[in-house]
Amino acid sequence: MNSVPAHTLTDMGQPRRRQLLALAGATLLTSLTGTRALAQADWPNRPIRFIVPFSAGGAADTAARAMGAKVGDILGQSIIIENRTGGNAVVAANAVLGMPKDGYTFIWDAANQLTNPLLLKDLTFDYAKAFAPVTMGVRVAQALVVRNDFPARTVEEFIAYAKARPGTVSCGTPPAGAMGHLAMALLQQRAGIKLIHAPYRGGADAGRDLMGGQIDSALITTSTARGAVAAGKARILALTSAQRNPAYQDVPTLAERGFPRYDMDDWFALFAASGTPVSIINRMQQAVAQAARDPALTAILAPLGAVAVANTPQEFGVWLTQQREVLDKVIREANITLS
């Protein structure tokens, strides 16, 4: 761009000077906009990070790595999985928010996007404003499981048994305030029963005590329950999904068994920091949707009881709004806290 000498601007009339300054500003803005557009069109040209707030080896991590590998192939760049645990997933959230909003860092998060604002008092950011939904990656079915010698063989029998013995049937969930706990709370509210809540640090701990007979029942993911069921130590009565799970077609849902619209699966999803270009968010969602159709990915997810979703950012955003209202009501009515 040709510059105009300062003395020339001083000597010329005010209208002419304003015209030249406006032209110079417009030229600079056009240049910057063009540079950003070019950068977005060139995306991605280096590896992308999925920051995972959960430990390596768990369902969230396994699903992230499986999805990331497929997405990386589609985009032609490596997807680096980085586990950053702590602070009920807040450590990972802050890490993403502290990075440039250029589409090279995403968070593979879960329901804490909705529950942390309701359960944590000292958050320094607003999840709903700080993060932009990209897509729900996978849904993971939770299961109402009972020890093998528990008298109830169906959901209806379980409810009847618990109603006849209020406050005596124990139910383990991992951990307090997570989706298993909220699923149990909603079941109590909808069924009019009172269970003894047994919170655990992880699903494996709840599964182990269920097998050992220390607790009567549990609300844990199907992947966690699988070992106890295979060993003949536990039975799945129902799943928390809105529809039957492809890997458990013979297992009914709680929605089928008298609780319409009961939908309390665990889930893992991609979010970007707000301000990330919409074109990049849409491109990432399209890559996840393409990966979700890969039979090889389905085969990896099936043992976890996980189903790929890959909805659009708009669809996911609507669902988040609806689910936020459901969880807010559950938490308030059950008086759930993390203290």
Coordinates of C-alpha atoms in Angstrom, one line a residue:
M1 CA 0.0 0.0 0.0
N2 CA 1.4 3.5 -1.0
S3 CA 1.9 5.7 2.1
V4 CA 1.0 9.4 2.2
P5 CA 3.7 11.7 3.7
A6 CA 2.7 13.3 7.0
H7 CA 3.3 16.9 5.8
T8 CA 1.0 16.3 2.8
L9 CA -1.8 15.3 5.2
T10 CA -1.2 18.3 7.3
D11 CA -1.3 20.7 4.3
M12 CA -4.4 19.3 2.5
G13 CA -8.0 20.1 3.4
Q14 CA -9.9 18.2 6.2
P15 CA -12.3 16.4 3.9
R16 CA -9.5 15.1 1.7
R17 CA -7.5 14.0 4.7
R18 CA -10.5 12.1 6.1
Q19 CA -11.0 10.4 2.7
L20 CA -7.4 9.2 2.6
L21 CA -7.4 8.0 6.2
A22 CA -10.6 6.1 5.6
L23 CA -9.2 4.5 2.5
A24 CA -6.0 3.5 4.3
G25 CA -8.1 1.9 7.2
A26 CA -10.3 0.1 4.7
T27 CA -7.3 -1.3 2.9
L28 CA -5.7 -2.5 6.1
L29 CA -9.0 -4.1 7.2
T30 CA -9.4 -5.8 3.9
S31 CA -5.8 -7.1 4.1
L32 CA -6.4 -8.5 7.6
T33 CA -9.7 -10.1 6.7
G34 CA -8.2 -11.6 3.6
T35 CA -5.4 -13.0 5.7
R36 CA -7.8 -14.6 8.2
A37 CA -9.9 -16.0 5.4
L38 CA -6.8 -17.5 3.8
A39 CA -5.8 -19.1 7.1
Q40 CA -9.3 -20.6 7.6
A41 CA -9.3 -21.9 4.0
D42 CA -5.8 -23.5 4.7
W43 CA -7.0 -25.2 7.9
P44 CA -5.7 -27.5 9.0
N45 CA -2.0 -27.2 8.1
R46 CA -0.6 -28.7 11.4
P47 CA -1.7 -31.2 14.1
I48 CA -4.8 -30.5 16.1
R49 CA -5.2 -31.2 19.8
F50 CA -8.2 -32.8 21.6
I51 CA -7.8 -32.0 25.3
V52 CA -9.5 -34.7 27.3
P53 CA -10.4 -33.9 31.0
F54 CA -10.4 -37.6 31.9
S55 CA -7.7 -40.2 32.6
A56 CA -6.1 -42.3 29.9
G57 CA -7.6 -45.7 29.4
G58 CA -11.2 -44.8 30.4
A59 CA -14.2 -44.7 28.1
A60 CA -13.8 -41.0 27.3
D61 CA -10.2 -41.4 26.4
T62 CA -10.8 -44.6 24.4
A63 CA -13.6 -42.9 22.4
A64 CA -11.5 -39.8 21.9
R65 CA -8.5 -41.7 20.5
A66 CA -10.7 -43.8 18.2
M67 CA -12.6 -40.8 16.9
G68 CA -9.4 -38.7 16.7
A69 CA -7.6 -41.3 14.6
K70 CA -10.4 -41.4 12.0
V71 CA -10.8 -37.6 12.0
G72 CA -7.1 -37.1 11.6
D73 CA -7.1 -39.4 8.5
I74 CA -10.0 -37.4 7.0
L75 CA -8.4 -34.0 7.6
G76 CA -4.9 -35.1 6.7
Q77 CA -3.4 -34.0 10.0
S78 CA -2.6 -35.8 13.3
I79 CA -5.1 -35.5 16.2
I80 CA -3.1 -35.3 19.4
I81 CA -4.9 -36.5 22.5
E82 CA -3.8 -34.7 25.6
N83 CA -5.2 -35.8 29.0
R84 CA -5.5 -33.0 31.5
T85 CA -7.4 -34.1 34.6
G86 CA -8.3 -32.2 37.7
G87 CA -10.8 -29.7 39.1
N88 CA -13.8 -31.7 37.8
A89 CA -12.7 -31.0 34.2
V90 CA -12.1 -27.3 34.9
V91 CA -8.3 -27.6 34.4
A92 CA -8.8 -28.9 30.9
A93 CA -11.4 -26.2 30.2
N94 CA -9.1 -23.4 31.3
A95 CA -6.3 -24.9 29.1
V96 CA -8.5 -24.7 26.0
L97 CA -9.7 -21.2 26.8
G98 CA -6.1 -20.0 27.2
M99 CA -5.1 -21.1 23.7
P100 CA -5.5 -19.1 20.4
K101 CA -9.0 -19.5 18.9
D102 CA -7.6 -20.8 15.6
G103 CA -9.2 -24.3 15.4
Y104 CA -6.1 -26.2 16.6
T105 CA -7.3 -26.9 20.1
F106 CA -10.7 -28.5 21.1
I107 CA -12.0 -30.0 24.3
W108 CA -13.5 -33.5 24.3
D109 CA -15.8 -32.9 27.2
A110 CA -18.8 -34.4 28.8
A111 CA -21.8 -33.5 30.9
N112 CA -19.7 -31.3 33.2
Q113 CA -20.2 -28.6 30.5
L114 CA -23.8 -28.6 31.9
T115 CA -23.4 -29.6 35.5
N116 CA -20.3 -27.7 36.6
P117 CA -22.1 -24.3 36.5
L118 CA -24.7 -25.9 38.8
L119 CA -22.4 -27.6 41.2
L120 CA -19.2 -25.4 41.4
K121 CA -19.3 -22.0 43.0
D122 CA -15.9 -20.5 42.0
L123 CA -15.9 -20.8 38.2
T124 CA -14.1 -18.0 36.5
F125 CA -16.0 -18.4 33.2
D126 CA -19.5 -19.2 31.9
Y127 CA -19.5 -22.5 30.1
A128 CA -22.4 -21.6 27.9
K129 CA -20.7 -18.4 26.7
A130 CA -17.0 -19.6 26.8
F131 CA -17.5 -22.6 24.6
A132 CA -19.1 -23.2 21.2
P133 CA -20.6 -26.7 20.5
V134 CA -19.1 -28.5 17.6
T135 CA -20.8 -31.9 17.8
M136 CA -21.7 -34.7 20.2
G137 CA -19.1 -37.4 19.4
V138 CA -20.6 -40.4 21.1
R139 CA -23.3 -41.4 23.5
V140 CA -22.5 -44.0 26.1
A141 CA -25.3 -46.0 27.6
Q142 CA -25.7 -46.3 31.3
A143 CA -27.2 -49.3 32.9
L144 CA -29.3 -50.0 36.0
V145 CA -27.5 -53.1 37.2
V146 CA -28.3 -55.4 40.2
R147 CA -26.2 -58.0 41.9
N148 CA -27.0 -61.5 40.6
D149 CA -28.9 -62.6 43.7
F150 CA -31.0 -59.5 44.0
P151 CA -34.7 -60.5 44.2
A152 CA -35.9 -58.2 41.3
R153 CA -35.6 -59.6 37.8
T154 CA -37.2 -56.6 36.0
V155 CA -37.4 -52.8 36.3
E156 CA -41.0 -53.1 37.5
E157 CA -39.9 -55.6 40.2
F158 CA -37.0 -53.4 41.2
I159 CA -39.3 -50.4 41.7
A160 CA -41.8 -52.4 43.6
Y161 CA -39.1 -53.9 45.9
A162 CA -37.6 -50.4 46.6
K163 CA -41.1 -48.9 47.3
A164 CA -41.8 -51.6 49.8
R165 CA -38.5 -51.0 51.5
P166 CA -37.7 -47.3 51.4
G167 CA -34.2 -46.3 52.2
T168 CA -32.8 -49.8 52.3
V169 CA -31.8 -50.6 48.7
S170 CA -28.3 -49.3 47.9
C171 CA -27.2 -47.9 44.5
G172 CA -23.6 -47.1 43.6
T173 CA -22.6 -44.4 41.1
P174 CA -19.3 -42.9 40.0
P175 CA -18.8 -40.2 41.3
A176 CA -21.0 -37.7 43.1
G177 CA -22.6 -35.2 40.7
A178 CA -21.8 -37.2 37.6
M179 CA -24.3 -38.6 35.1
G180 CA -24.7 -41.9 37.0
H181 CA -25.6 -40.0 40.2
L182 CA -28.0 -37.8 38.2
A183 CA -29.6 -40.7 36.5
M184 CA -30.2 -42.4 39.8
A185 CA -31.7 -39.1 41.2
L186 CA -34.0 -38.8 38.3
L187 CA -35.1 -42.4 38.6
Q188 CA -36.0 -41.8 42.2
Q189 CA -38.0 -38.7 41.4
R190 CA -39.8 -40.3 38.5
A191 CA -40.5 -43.7 40.3
G192 CA -41.2 -42.3 43.8
I193 CA -38.6 -44.4 45.5
K194 CA -35.8 -43.8 48.0
L195 CA -32.4 -45.5 47.4
I196 CA -29.2 -45.3 49.5
H197 CA -26.7 -43.5 47.4
A198 CA -23.2 -45.0 47.4
P199 CA -20.8 -42.7 45.6
Y200 CA -17.5 -44.0 44.2
R201 CA -14.4 -42.4 42.7
G202 CA -14.9 -44.5 39.5
G203 CA -17.2 -47.0 37.9
A204 CA -14.8 -49.9 38.3
D205 CA -15.0 -49.4 42.1
A206 CA -18.8 -49.6 42.0
G207 CA -18.7 -52.6 39.8
R208 CA -16.3 -54.4 42.1
D209 CA -18.5 -53.8 45.1
L210 CA -21.6 -54.9 43.2
M211 CA -19.8 -58.2 42.3
G212 CA -18.8 -58.6 45.9
G213 CA -22.4 -58.0 47.2
Q214 CA -21.5 -54.9 49.1
I215 CA -24.2 -52.9 47.3
D216 CA -27.5 -54.0 45.8
S217 CA -27.4 -52.1 42.5
A218 CA -25.5 -49.5 40.5
L219 CA -26.0 -47.0 37.7
I220 CA -22.8 -47.3 35.7
T221 CA -21.9 -47.4 32.0
T222 CA -22.4 -50.6 30.1
S223 CA -18.7 -51.0 29.5
T224 CA -18.1 -50.9 33.3
A225 CA -20.9 -53.4 33.9
R226 CA -19.8 -55.8 31.2
G227 CA -17.2 -57.6 33.3
A228 CA -19.6 -58.2 36.3
V229 CA -22.3 -59.4 33.9
A230 CA -20.0 -61.7 32.0
A231 CA -18.8 -63.2 35.3
G232 CA -22.4 -64.0 36.3
K233 CA -22.2 -61.6 39.2
A234 CA -24.6 -59.0 38.0
R235 CA -27.7 -58.5 35.8
I236 CA -28.6 -55.5 33.7
L237 CA -32.3 -54.5 34.2
A238 CA -32.5 -51.5 31.8
L239 CA -30.5 -48.8 30.0
T240 CA -30.8 -45.1 30.4
S241 CA -30.9 -44.4 26.6
A242 CA -33.8 -42.8 24.7
Q243 CA -33.6 -45.8 22.3
R244 CA -32.3 -49.3 22.6
N245 CA -28.5 -49.7 22.2
P246 CA -27.3 -51.6 19.1
A247 CA -24.9 -53.6 21.3
Y248 CA -27.7 -54.5 23.8
Q249 CA -30.7 -55.0 21.7
D250 CA -32.3 -57.4 24.2
V251 CA -32.1 -54.9 27.1
P252 CA -35.1 -52.5 27.5
T253 CA -34.7 -48.8 28.2
L254 CA -36.1 -47.1 31.3
A255 CA -38.2 -45.0 28.8
E256 CA -39.9 -48.2 27.7
R257 CA -40.5 -49.4 31.2
G258 CA -42.8 -46.6 32.4
F259 CA -40.6 -43.5 32.3
P260 CA -41.3 -41.7 29.0
R261 CA -38.5 -39.4 27.7
Y262 CA -36.1 -40.7 30.3
D263 CA -32.8 -40.0 28.6
M264 CA -29.7 -40.0 30.8
D265 CA -26.8 -41.5 28.8
D266 CA -23.3 -40.4 29.4
W267 CA -21.8 -38.6 26.4
F268 CA -18.6 -37.1 25.1
A269 CA -18.5 -34.2 22.7
L270 CA -16.3 -31.7 21.0
F271 CA -16.4 -28.0 22.0
A272 CA -14.3 -25.1 20.7
A273 CA -13.5 -21.9 22.5
S274 CA -16.1 -19.3 21.5
G275 CA -14.6 -17.1 18.8
T276 CA -13.2 -20.0 16.8
P277 CA -14.2 -19.4 13.2
V278 CA -17.5 -20.9 12.3
S279 CA -16.1 -22.3 9.1
I280 CA -13.6 -24.4 11.1
I281 CA -16.2 -25.6 13.5
N282 CA -18.4 -26.7 10.6
R283 CA -15.4 -28.4 8.9
M284 CA -14.6 -30.3 12.1
Q285 CA -18.2 -31.4 12.5
Q286 CA -18.2 -32.7 8.9
A287 CA -15.1 -34.7 9.6
V288 CA -16.6 -36.3 12.7
A289 CA -19.8 -37.1 10.8
Q290 CA -17.7 -38.8 8.1
A291 CA -15.7 -40.7 10.7
A292 CA -19.0 -41.8 12.5
R293 CA -20.0 -43.7 9.3
D294 CA -16.8 -45.8 9.4
P295 CA -17.6 -49.5 10.4
A296 CA -14.2 -49.8 12.0
L297 CA -15.0 -47.0 14.4
T298 CA -18.4 -48.6 15.2
A299 CA -16.6 -51.8 16.0
I300 CA -14.3 -50.0 18.5
L301 CA -17.2 -48.1 20.2
A302 CA -19.6 -51.1 20.5
P303 CA -17.9 -52.8 23.4
L304 CA -18.1 -49.5 25.3
G305 CA -21.8 -49.3 24.7
A306 CA -21.1 -46.2 22.8
V307 CA -22.8 -45.0 19.6
A308 CA -21.4 -42.3 17.4
V309 CA -23.7 -39.3 16.9
A310 CA -22.0 -36.4 15.0
N311 CA -25.0 -34.0 15.0
T312 CA -24.6 -30.5 13.7
P313 CA -23.5 -27.6 15.9
Q314 CA -27.0 -26.2 15.7
E315 CA -28.7 -29.6 16.6
F316 CA -26.2 -30.1 19.4
G317 CA -26.8 -26.6 20.8
V318 CA -30.5 -27.2 20.9
W319 CA -30.0 -30.5 22.7
L320 CA -27.6 -28.9 25.2
T321 CA -30.2 -26.2 26.1
Q322 CA -32.9 -28.9 26.7
Q323 CA -30.6 -31.1 28.7
R324 CA -29.4 -28.2 30.8
E325 CA -32.9 -27.6 31.9
V326 CA -33.4 -31.3 32.8
L327 CA -30.2 -31.5 34.8
D328 CA -30.9 -28.2 36.6
K329 CA -34.2 -29.6 37.8
V330 CA -32.7 -32.9 38.9
I331 CA -29.9 -31.2 40.8
R332 CA -32.2 -28.7 42.5
E333 CA -34.9 -31.2 43.5
A334 CA -32.3 -33.8 44.8
N335 CA -30.3 -31.1 46.5
I336 CA -27.1 -32.5 45.0
T337 CA -23.8 -30.7 45.9
L338 CA -20.2 -31.5 45.6
S339 CA -19.3 -30.3 49.2

